[in-house]
Structure formats: structure tokens, C-alpha cells
Coordinates of C-alpha atoms and ligand atoms in Angstrom, one line a residue:
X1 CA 62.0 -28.8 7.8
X2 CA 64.0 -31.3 5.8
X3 CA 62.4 -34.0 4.6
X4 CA 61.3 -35.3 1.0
X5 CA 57.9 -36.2 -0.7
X6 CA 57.2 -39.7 -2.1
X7 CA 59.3 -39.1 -5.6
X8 CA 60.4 -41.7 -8.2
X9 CA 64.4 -41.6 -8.7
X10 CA 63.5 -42.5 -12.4
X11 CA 65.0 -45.9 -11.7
X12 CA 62.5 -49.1 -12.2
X13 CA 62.8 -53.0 -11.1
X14 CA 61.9 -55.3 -13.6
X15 CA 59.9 -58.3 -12.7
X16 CA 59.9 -60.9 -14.5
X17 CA 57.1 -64.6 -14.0
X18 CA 59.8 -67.6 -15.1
X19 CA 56.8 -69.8 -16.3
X20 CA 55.2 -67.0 -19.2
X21 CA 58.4 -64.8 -19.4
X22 CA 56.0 -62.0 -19.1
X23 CA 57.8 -58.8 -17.6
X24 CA 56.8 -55.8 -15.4
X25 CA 58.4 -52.6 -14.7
X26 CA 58.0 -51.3 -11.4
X27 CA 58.9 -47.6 -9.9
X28 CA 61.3 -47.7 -7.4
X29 CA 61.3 -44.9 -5.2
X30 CA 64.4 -42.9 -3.0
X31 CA 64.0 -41.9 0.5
X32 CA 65.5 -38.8 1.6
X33 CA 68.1 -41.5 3.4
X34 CA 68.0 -45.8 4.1
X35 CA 67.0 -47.7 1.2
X36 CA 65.4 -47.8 -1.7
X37 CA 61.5 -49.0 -2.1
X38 CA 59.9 -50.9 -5.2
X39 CA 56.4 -49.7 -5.3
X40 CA 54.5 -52.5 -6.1
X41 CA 50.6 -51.1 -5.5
X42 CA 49.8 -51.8 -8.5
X43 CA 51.1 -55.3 -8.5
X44 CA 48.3 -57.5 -7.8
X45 CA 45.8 -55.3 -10.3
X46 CA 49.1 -55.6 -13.1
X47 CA 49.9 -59.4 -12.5
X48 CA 47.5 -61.3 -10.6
X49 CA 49.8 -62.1 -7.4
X50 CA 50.5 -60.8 -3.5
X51 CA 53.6 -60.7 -2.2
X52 CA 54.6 -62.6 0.9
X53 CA 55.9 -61.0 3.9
X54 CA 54.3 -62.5 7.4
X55 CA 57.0 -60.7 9.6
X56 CA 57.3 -57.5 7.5
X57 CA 60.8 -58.2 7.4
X58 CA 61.1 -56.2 3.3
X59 CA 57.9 -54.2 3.1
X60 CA 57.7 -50.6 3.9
X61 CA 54.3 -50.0 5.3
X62 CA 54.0 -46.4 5.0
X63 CA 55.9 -43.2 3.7
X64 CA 56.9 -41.3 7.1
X65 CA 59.1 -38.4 7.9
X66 CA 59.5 -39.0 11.7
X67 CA 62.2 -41.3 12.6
X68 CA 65.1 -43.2 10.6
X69 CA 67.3 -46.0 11.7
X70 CA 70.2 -47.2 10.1
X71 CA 70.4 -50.7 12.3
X72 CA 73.7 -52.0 10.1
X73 CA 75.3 -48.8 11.1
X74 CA 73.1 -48.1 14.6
X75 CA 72.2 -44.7 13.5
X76 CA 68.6 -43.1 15.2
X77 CA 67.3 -40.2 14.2
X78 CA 64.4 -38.6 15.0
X79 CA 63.1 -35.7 12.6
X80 CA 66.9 -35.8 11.4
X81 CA 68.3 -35.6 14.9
X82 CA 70.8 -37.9 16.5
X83 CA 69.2 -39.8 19.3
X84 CA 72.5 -39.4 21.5
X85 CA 72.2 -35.3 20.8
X86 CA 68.5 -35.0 21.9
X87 CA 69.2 -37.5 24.8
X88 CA 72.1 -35.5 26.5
X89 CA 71.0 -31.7 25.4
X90 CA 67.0 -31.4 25.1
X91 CA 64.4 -32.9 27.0
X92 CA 61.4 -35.3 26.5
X93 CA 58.9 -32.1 25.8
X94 CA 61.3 -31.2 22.8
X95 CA 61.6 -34.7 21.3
X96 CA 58.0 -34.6 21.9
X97 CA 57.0 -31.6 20.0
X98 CA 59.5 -32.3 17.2
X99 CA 58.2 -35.7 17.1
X100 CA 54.6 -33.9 16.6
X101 CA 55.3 -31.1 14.2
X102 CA 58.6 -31.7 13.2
X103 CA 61.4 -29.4 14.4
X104 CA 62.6 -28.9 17.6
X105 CA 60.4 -26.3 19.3
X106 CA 61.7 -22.4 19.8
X107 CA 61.4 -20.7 23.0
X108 CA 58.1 -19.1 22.6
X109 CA 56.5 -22.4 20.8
X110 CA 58.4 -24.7 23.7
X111 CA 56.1 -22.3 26.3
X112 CA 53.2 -22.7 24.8
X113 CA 53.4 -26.5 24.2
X114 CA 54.7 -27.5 27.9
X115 CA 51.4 -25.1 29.1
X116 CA 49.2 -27.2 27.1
X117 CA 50.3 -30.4 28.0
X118 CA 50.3 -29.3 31.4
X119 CA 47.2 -27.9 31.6
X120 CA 46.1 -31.5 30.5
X121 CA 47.8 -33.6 33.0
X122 CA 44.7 -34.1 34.9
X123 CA 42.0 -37.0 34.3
X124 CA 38.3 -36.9 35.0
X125 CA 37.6 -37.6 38.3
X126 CA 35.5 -40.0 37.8
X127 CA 38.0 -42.6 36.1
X128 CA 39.4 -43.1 39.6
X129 CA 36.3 -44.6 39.9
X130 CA 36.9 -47.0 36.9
X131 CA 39.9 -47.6 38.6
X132 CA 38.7 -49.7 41.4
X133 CA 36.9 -51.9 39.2
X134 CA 39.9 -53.7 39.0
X135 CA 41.6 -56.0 40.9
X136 CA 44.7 -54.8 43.3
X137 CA 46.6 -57.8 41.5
X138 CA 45.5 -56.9 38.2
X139 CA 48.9 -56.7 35.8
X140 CA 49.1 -52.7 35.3
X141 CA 49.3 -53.3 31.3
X142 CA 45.9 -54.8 31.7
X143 CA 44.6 -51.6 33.2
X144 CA 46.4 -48.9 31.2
X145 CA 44.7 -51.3 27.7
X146 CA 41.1 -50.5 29.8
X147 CA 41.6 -47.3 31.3
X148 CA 43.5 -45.2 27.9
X149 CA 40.6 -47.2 25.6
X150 CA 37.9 -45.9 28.1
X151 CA 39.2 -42.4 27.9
X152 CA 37.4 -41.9 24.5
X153 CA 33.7 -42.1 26.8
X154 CA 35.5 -39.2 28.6
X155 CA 36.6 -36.7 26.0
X156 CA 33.7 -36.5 23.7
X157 CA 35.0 -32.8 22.3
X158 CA 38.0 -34.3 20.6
X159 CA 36.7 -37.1 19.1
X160 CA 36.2 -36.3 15.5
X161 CA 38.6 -37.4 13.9
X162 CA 38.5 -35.2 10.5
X163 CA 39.0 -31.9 12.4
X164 CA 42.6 -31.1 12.7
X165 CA 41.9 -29.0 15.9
X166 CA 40.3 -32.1 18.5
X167 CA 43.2 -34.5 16.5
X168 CA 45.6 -32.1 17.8
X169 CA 43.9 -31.9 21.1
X170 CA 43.8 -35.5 21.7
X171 CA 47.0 -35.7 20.9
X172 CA 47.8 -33.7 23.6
X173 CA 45.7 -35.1 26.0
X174 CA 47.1 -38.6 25.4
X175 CA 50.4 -37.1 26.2
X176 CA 49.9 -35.7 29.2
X177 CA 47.5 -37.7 31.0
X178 CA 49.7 -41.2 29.9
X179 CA 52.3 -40.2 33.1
X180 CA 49.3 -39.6 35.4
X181 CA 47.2 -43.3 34.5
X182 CA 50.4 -44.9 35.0
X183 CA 51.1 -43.7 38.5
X184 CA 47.6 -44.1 39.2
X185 CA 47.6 -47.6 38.1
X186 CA 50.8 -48.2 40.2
X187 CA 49.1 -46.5 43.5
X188 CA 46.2 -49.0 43.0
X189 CA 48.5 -51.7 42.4
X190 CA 50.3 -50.6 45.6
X191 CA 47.1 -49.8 48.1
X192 CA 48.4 -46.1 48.0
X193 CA 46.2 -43.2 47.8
X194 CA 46.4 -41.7 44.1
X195 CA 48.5 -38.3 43.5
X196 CA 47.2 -35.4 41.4
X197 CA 49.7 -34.1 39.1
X198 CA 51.7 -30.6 39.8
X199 CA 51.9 -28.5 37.4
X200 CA 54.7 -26.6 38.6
X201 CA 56.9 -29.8 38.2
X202 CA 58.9 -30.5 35.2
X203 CA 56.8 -33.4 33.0
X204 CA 59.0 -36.4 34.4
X205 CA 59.8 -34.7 37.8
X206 CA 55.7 -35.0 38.0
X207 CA 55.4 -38.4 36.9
X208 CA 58.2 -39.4 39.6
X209 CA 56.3 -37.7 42.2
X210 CA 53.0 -38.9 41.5
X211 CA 54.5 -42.6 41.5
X212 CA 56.5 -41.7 44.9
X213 CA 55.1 -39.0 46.7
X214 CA 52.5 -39.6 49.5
X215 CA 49.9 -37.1 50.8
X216 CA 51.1 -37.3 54.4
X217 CA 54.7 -35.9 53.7
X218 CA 56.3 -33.6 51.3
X219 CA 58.6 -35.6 49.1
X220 CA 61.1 -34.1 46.5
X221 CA 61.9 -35.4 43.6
X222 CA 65.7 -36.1 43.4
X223 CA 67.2 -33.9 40.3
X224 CA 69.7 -37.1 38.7
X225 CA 66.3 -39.2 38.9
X226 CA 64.5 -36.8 36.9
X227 CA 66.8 -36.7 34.6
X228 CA 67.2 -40.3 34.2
X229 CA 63.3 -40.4 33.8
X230 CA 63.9 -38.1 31.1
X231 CA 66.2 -39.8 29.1
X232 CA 64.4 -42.9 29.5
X233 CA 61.3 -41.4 28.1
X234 CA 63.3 -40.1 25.2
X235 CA 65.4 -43.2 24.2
X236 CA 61.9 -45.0 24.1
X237 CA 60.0 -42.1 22.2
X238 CA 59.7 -44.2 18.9
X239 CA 60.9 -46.2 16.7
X240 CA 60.1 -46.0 13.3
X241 CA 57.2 -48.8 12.3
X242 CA 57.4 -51.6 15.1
X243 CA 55.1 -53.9 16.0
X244 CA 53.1 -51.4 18.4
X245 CA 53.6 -48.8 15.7
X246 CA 52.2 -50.6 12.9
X247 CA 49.0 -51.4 15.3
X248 CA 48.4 -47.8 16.2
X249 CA 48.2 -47.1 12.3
X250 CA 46.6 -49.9 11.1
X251 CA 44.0 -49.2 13.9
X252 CA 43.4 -46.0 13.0
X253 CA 43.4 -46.5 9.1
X254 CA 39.9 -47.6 10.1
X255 CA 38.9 -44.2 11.2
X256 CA 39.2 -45.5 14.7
X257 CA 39.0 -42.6 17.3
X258 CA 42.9 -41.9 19.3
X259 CA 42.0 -43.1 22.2
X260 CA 41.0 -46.5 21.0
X261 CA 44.6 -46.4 18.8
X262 CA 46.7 -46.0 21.8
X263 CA 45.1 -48.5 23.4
X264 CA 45.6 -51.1 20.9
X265 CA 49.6 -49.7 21.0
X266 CA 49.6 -50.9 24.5
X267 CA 48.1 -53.7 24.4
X268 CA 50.0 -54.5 21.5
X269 CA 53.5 -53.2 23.5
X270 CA 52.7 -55.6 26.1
X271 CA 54.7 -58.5 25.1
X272 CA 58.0 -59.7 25.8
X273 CA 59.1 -59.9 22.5
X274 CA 58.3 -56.0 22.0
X275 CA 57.9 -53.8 25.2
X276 CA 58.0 -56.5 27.8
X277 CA 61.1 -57.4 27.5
X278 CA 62.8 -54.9 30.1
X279 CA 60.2 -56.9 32.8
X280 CA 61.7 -60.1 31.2
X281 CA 65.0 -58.8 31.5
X282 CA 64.9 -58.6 35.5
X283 CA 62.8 -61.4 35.7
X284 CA 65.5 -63.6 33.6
X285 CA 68.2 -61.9 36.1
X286 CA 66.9 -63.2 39.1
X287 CA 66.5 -66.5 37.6
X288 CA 69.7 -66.9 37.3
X289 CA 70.3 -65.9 40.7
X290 CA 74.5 -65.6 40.9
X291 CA 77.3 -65.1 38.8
X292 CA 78.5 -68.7 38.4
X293 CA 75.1 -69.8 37.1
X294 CA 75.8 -67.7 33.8
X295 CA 77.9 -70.3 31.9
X296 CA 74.8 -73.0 32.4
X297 CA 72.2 -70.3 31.4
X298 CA 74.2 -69.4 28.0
X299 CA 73.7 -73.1 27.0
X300 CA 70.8 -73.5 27.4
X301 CA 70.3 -70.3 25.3
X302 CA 72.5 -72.0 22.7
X303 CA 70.1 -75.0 23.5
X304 CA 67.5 -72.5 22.0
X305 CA 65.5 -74.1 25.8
X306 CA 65.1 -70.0 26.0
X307 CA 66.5 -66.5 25.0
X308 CA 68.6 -64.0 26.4
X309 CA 66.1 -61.0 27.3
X310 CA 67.2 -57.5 26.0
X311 CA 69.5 -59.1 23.1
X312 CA 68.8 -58.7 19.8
X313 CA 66.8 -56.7 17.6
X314 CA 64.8 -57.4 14.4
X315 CA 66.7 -54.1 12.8
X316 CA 69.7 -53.5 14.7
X317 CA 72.3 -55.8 13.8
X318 CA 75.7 -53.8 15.2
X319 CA 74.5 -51.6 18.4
X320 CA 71.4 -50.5 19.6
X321 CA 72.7 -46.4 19.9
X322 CA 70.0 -46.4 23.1
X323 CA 71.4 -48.9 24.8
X324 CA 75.2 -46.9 25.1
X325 CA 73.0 -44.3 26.8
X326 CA 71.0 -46.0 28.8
X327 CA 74.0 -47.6 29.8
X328 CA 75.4 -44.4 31.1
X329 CA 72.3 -43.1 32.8
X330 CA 72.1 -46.5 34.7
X331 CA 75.7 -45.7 36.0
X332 CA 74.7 -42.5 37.2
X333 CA 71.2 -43.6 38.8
X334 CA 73.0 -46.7 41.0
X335 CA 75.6 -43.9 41.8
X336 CA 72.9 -41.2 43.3
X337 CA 70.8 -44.1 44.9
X338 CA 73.8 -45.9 46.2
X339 CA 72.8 -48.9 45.2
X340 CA 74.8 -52.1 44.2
X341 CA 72.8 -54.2 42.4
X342 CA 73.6 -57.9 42.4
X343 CA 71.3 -58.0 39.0
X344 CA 73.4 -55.6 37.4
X345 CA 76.9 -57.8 38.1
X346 CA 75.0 -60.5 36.3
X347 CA 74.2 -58.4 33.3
X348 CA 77.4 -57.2 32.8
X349 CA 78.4 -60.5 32.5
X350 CA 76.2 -61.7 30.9
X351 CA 77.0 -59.0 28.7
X352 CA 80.7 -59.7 28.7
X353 CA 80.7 -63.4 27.9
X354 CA 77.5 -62.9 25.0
X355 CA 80.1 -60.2 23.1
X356 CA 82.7 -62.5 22.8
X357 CA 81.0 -65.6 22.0
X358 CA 80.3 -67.1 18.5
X359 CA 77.1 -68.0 18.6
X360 CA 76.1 -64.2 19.5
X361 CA 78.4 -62.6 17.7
X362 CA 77.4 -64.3 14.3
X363 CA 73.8 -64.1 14.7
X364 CA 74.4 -59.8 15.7
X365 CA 72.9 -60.3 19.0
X366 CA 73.9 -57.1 21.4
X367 CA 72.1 -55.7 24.1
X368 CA 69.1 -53.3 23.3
X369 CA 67.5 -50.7 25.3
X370 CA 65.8 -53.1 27.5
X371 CA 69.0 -54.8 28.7
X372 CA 69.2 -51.6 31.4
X373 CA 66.1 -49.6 31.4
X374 CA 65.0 -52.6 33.8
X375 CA 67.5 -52.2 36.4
X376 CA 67.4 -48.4 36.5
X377 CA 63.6 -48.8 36.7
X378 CA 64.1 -51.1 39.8
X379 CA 66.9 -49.1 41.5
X380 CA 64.3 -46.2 41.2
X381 CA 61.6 -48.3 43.2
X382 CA 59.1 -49.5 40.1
X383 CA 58.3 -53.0 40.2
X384 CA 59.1 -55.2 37.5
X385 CA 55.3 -55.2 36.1
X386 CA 55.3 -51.2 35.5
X387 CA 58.3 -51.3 33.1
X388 CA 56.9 -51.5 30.1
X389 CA 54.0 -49.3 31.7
X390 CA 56.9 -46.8 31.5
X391 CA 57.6 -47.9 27.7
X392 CA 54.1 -47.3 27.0
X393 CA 54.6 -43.7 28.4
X394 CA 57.3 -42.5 26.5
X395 CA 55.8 -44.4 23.1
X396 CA 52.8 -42.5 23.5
X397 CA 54.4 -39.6 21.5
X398 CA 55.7 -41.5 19.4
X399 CA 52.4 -43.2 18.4
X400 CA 50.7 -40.1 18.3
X401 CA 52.9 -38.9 16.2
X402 CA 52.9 -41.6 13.6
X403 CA 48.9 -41.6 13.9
X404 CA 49.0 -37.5 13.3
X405 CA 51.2 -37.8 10.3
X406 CA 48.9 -40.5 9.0
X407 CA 46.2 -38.9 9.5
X408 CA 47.4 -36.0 8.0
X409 CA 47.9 -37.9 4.5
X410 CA 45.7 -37.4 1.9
X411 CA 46.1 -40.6 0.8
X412 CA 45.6 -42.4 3.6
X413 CA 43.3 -45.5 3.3
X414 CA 42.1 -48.4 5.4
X415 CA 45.3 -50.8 6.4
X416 CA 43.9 -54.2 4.6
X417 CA 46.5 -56.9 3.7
X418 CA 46.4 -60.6 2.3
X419 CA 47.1 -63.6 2.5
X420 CA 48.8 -66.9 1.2
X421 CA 45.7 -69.2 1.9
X422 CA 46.8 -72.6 2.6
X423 CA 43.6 -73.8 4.2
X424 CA 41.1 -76.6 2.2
X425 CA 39.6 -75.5 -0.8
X426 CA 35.8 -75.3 -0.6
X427 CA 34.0 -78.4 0.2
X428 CA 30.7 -79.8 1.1
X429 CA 28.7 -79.3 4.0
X430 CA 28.2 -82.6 5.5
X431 CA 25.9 -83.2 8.1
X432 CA 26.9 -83.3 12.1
X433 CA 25.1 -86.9 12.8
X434 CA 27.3 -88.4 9.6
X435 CA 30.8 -86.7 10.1
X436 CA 32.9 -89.4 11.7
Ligands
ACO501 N1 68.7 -64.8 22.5 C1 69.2 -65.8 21.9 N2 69.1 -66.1 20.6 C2 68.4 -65.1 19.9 C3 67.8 -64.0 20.5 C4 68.0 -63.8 21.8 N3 67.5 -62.7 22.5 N4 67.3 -63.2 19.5 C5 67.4 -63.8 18.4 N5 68.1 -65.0 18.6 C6 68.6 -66.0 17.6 C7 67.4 -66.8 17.1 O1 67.3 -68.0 17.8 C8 67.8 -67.1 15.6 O2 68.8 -68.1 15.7 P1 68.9 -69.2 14.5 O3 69.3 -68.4 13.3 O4 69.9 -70.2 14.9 O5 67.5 -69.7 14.3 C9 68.5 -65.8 15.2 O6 69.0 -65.2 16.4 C10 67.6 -64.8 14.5 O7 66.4 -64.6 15.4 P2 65.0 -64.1 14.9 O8 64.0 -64.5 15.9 O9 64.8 -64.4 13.5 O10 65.2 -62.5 15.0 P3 64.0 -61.4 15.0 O11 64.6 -60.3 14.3 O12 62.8 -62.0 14.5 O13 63.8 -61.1 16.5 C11 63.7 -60.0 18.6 C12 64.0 -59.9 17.1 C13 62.2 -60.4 18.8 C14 63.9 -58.7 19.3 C15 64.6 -61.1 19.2 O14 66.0 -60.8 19.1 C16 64.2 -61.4 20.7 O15 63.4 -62.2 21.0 N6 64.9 -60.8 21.7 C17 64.7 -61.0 23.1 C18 63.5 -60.1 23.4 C19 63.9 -58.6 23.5 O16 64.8 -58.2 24.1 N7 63.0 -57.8 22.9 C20 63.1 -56.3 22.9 C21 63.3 -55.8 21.5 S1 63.7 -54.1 21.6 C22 62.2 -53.3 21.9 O17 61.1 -53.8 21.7 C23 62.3 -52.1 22.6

């Protein structure tokens, strides 16, 4: 496996506080690739200050060997591998299991991994149960942040948290049982009876048909929609330490049981500035309604009145490499399904006149991933409010992955940062009946 420990290059940063002219030398430490990181742990025992960095936008949080991104040059690897070569030659059960444990599996180790997720594709029965607590209207984010929290006062056996063994276990069982709390909260959503998963099905082939499949008829899964399931569950696998990320982590720094992690993931992936956005992207499509409205929308985007969904991306600042494929696969999927999509004319517009104005073009904005998982999702029959139930799927792995790895570090301590206080400085208590 290639990766690299935490070592110093030798080189050091010097610090230096303008008002004493005292001076401190800090290690700086190489990755195996991206840049360098000034280790400054000791900084505030050394010198007496924090740092300050609200949006995270220079700290390194952690060491991690998972995933890279270059965003300057739209580079994403994931254990080393190009995103583009695991999205057109493996499957989402590789990037899975390289994701987990680091290389891509061989043919034996792919067996025995696909058995085990499969054997755990189904839930308890009773959390269908749990299910119809919820309203019919209920947003389906809402329930996947109740029903994946409550599945830790379901699997008791892998709940401890310092044996290897159940944290690999609950890995797994987060994996697969993600696909089959989605389609069940989309068949509640929907009225529909739920679907038990088939094990003889191909992980997104069985997701598909437990989302589309009805018990009075047989229903196949259509091969190109599998596929573009697939790839969308790999191009949203993970991402390094984004917002989600970082809340799965910081979650389970606490000791925090998996189950409760994930849940905090989603809850945190929720939101249109993070996993939401492919719903905002459809929703912002149909707002603009037709073709001719798109020079009147782009000003008031200028206006800053709102934002163009899917653009932009707090690391890529030339491409997002998902979006070319996602691209592609929504191509195919409008081609299988027949579909002409008045939404997608509009984002390719949109797209058009964005590339080639100014005001996009210096601030980097470019279409990310969201821009077409959205209308691949709708041309496939998901409404708008399970896309980034679909997100929260594929980011499952990802997120399991990044908690394993911590969890797997020696070092690893509770998340606790600080903060700049700018509140008032202690005063008196005075009492309610003289307080004007
Ligand atoms: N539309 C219009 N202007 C934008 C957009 C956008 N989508 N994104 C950023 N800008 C502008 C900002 O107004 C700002 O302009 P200014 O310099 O004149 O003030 C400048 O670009 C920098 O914006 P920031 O908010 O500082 O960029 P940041 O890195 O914090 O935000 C984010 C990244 C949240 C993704 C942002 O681009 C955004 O809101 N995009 C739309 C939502 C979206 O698509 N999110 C999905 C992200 S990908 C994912 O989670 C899978």
C-alpha cells in the first residue's frame, strides 16, 4: 500500500510575535503529495495564542491516507487512484473496500467482501415499525438522521467501540443497510409497500429495485441505470475532510458509537451548501422555468439576490474531475430513458453563458458534481427530496472509512477546538426587578 507516516521533511517555519520579537520554530511536515503542513500543536502551550480559522480554510484537521485532491489542478484520488479510472473500470464495492482497507480488493477478497455486505442488507424488522412513526410528508433526510441514529438500539453486538472486530462489523452493516433505509424511506414517503433487498442483485441494481420494484409485478432493473447508480455512488464516495466528514470524526473523537457518527454525517450532509445542493439544483431549474429567463437569473446572481446551485466549490477552483463524468453518465441515462429534459437545456446554458462570463470565471466558479447528479436522479424517477438521500448513500463509505482510520490511530484524541472570544468580559449579576 503506498502511503507515508506523519514525518518531518527537516524543514521548520519560523514564527516570529512583532511586538517582543520573540521567535518560534515550528516543524513542518511533507505529505506523500498536496502541500506542506506547519505543525503547530504545540503552539498555544509554546506561545500563549490559538490560531484562527472559522471556515477551516488553512488547517489540516487530521493526518489521513484515503483520498487526495488537488482542486488547482482537479486531481481526485482515492487511495492513489484516479477517480475517472475507478469510475469507468471498477465498481462501487471496490472503491468501497479500497476506501476501507486500502487497496483495491483481489478476486477472492472482492467475494468475500460483497458476501458480507450482502448478507447485511437486511434491517430488523422491527424498524419498519419505527418507520411509521413518521409522517408521510416528513423530508426523507429527516428520517434517514432518526432511523441510521436509532440503529445503534438495534445492533447491540457491534457497539464497542475498542474491538477492531464489531468496528469492522458496523462498518459493514452501515454499508449495506444505508441503500435499504433509503428506499424504505422513499416507499413511506411514496404510500408504497417497502421492498426487502435481493441478494442475488448487484449492490446498486438492489438499491434501484427496492426504490422501483412493487410486490405485485416483477420489475427488472434496466442494466445502463445500474450502472449510472454505480457511478453515482462512486463519484460521491468521499471527499477528503468536508464539512460532513469533519462531523463524523469530530463525533466520534468522543468515543461516540458508529451509528450515532453517521447520523450526525447526515444530518450534517443535509444542507444546501454541502449535500443539498443537487435538490437545490433542480429546484433552482424549475425556477427559472425557460430558456430566455437565464440572462435575468444570472444578474441577480451577480446581484448576489442568490447563487447558482452546483457552481463552485470551496477546493476546486479549475474543474470538479466528477462533474466531466457525471456529465457523461447523464448523457447516457436521458439516452436509455428517452427523455428530453427541459431542465437539462437550461443547465446547459446556464452552463454555457456562466463559462464565459467574468464574474464566474474570476471568482473559479464551474459546475460541481451536483450540477447533473440532479437531473439523472429525476430522469431515473427519484424526487427532488431523496437526492441527497442518495449522497448520503454513497458517503456512507466514505465516512466509515475516515471514522475506521481514525479510529485506528493511536493517537487519536477527543476533537476540541477554540475560540477567538469576542463576547463581554465578566460582569456583575444584577438583579431581574433593577435591569432596565
Ligand atoms: N454562485 C454565485 N456566486 C458564488 C457561488 C455560486 N454558487 N459560489 C461562490 N460564489 C461567489 C461568492 O459570492 C464570493 O464572491 P465575492 O468574492 O464577490 O464575495 C466568491 O464566489 C467566493 O465564495 P465563497 O462563499 O467564499 O466560497 P466558498 O468556498 O466558501 O463556498 C460553496 C463554496 C459553499 C460550495 C459555494 O461555492 C456555494 O455556495 N455553491 C453553491 C452550492 C453548491 O453547489 N454546493 C455543493 C458543493 S459540492 C458538494 O458538497 C458535493
Amino acid at each position: 500500500m503506498a502511503d507515508k507516516t506523519e514525518t518531518s521533511s527537516g524543514k521548520t517555519f519560523t514564527l516570529t510575535n512583532d511586538q517582543t520579537g520573540d521567535k518560534w520554530v515550528l516543524p513542518v511536515f511533507d505529505g506523500t503529495i498536496g502541500p506542506a503542513t506547519i505543525d503547530i500543536r504545540s503552539l498555544y502551550e509554546d506561545t500563549g495564542h490559538f490560531t484562527l480559522d472559522p471556515s477551516f480554510t488553512s488547517t489540516a484537521s487530521c493526518k489521513s491516507r484515503i483520498t487526495f485532491i488537488d482542486g488547482d489542478k482537479g486531481i481526485l484520488l482515492h487511495r492513489g487512484y484516479n477517480i475517472k479510472d475507478l469510475a469507468e473500470k471498477s465498481s462501487f464495492l471496490e472503491v468501497a473496500y479500497a476506501l476501507l482497507y486500502g487497496d483495491l480488493p483481489n478476486q477472492k477478497s472482492y467475494a468475500e467482501f460483497s458476501k458480507n455486505i450482502t448478507y447485511h442488507t437486511m434491517v430488523h424488522e422491527q424498524l419498519q415499525f419505527f418507520f411509521r412513526g413518521f409522517r408521510r410528508d416528513a423530508h426523507p433526510m429527516a428520517v434517514m438522521c432518526g432511523v441510521v441514529g436509532a440503529l445503534a438500539a438495534f445492533y447491540h453486538d457491534s457497539l464497542d467501540i475498542s474491538d477492531p472486530k464489531q468496528r469492522e462489523i458496523s462498518a459493514h452493516r452501515l454499508i449495506a443497510k444505508l441503500p435499504t433505509l433509503a428506499a424504505m424511506a422513499f416507499k413511506y414517503s411514496i404510500g408504497q409497500p417497502f421492498i426487502y433487498p435481493r441478494n442475488d442483485l448487484g449492490f446498486a441494481e438492489n438499491f434501484l429495485h427496492m426504490c422501483f420494484a412493487v410486490p405485485a409485478e416483477p420489475y427488472k432493473v434496466s442494466p445502463i441505470l445500474a450502472d449510472a447508480m454505480d457511478k453515482i455512488l462512486i463519484l460521491h464516495a468521499d471527499h477528503e475532510q468536508n464539512a460532513s466528514t469533519s462531523t463524523v470524526r469530530l463525533a466520534g473523537s468522543s468515543q461516540a458509537n458508529p451509528f450515532a457518527c453517521i447520523a450526525a454525517g447526515i444530518a450534517s450532509l443535509w444542507g444546501p451548501a454541502h449535500g443539498g445542493a443537487n435538490q437545490a439544483v433542480l429546484e433552482m431549474l424549475a425556477e427559472i422555468g425557460t430558456k430566455d429567463r437565464i440572462p435575468e437569473f444570472i444578474q441577480g446572481v451577480k446581484d448576489k439576490k442568490y447563487r447558482l446551485m452546483g457552481f463552485g466549490h470551496r477546493v476546486y477552483k479549475n474543474f470538479d474531475p466528477r462533474a466531466q463524468i457525471m456529465k457523461e453518465t447523464c448523457d447516457k441515462v436521458l439516452a436509455e430513458l428517452g427523455v428530453t429534459d427541459p431542465a437539462l437545456e437550461i443547465a446547459m446554458e446556464l452552463e454555457r453563458i456562466a463559462l464565459s462570463d467574468p464574474y464566474f470565471i474570476e471568482r473559479k466558479l464551474y459546475p460541481n458534481v451536483d450540477f447533473y447528479s440532479g437531473i439523472i436522479l429525476k430522469a431515473m424517477g427519484f424526487p427532488v427530496s431523496m437526492f441527497t438521500v442518495l449522497f448520503a448513500v454513497a458517503r456512507t463509505v466514505g465516512w466509515v472509512s475516515q471514522w475506521k482510520e481514525m479510529m485506528e490511530e493511536p493517537s487519536n484524541r477527543i476533537g476540541r477546538p477554540r475560540q477567538l472570544y469576542t463576547g463581554a468580559a465578566q460582569r456583575d449579576y444584577v438583579d431581574i426587578n433593577k435591569r432596565t
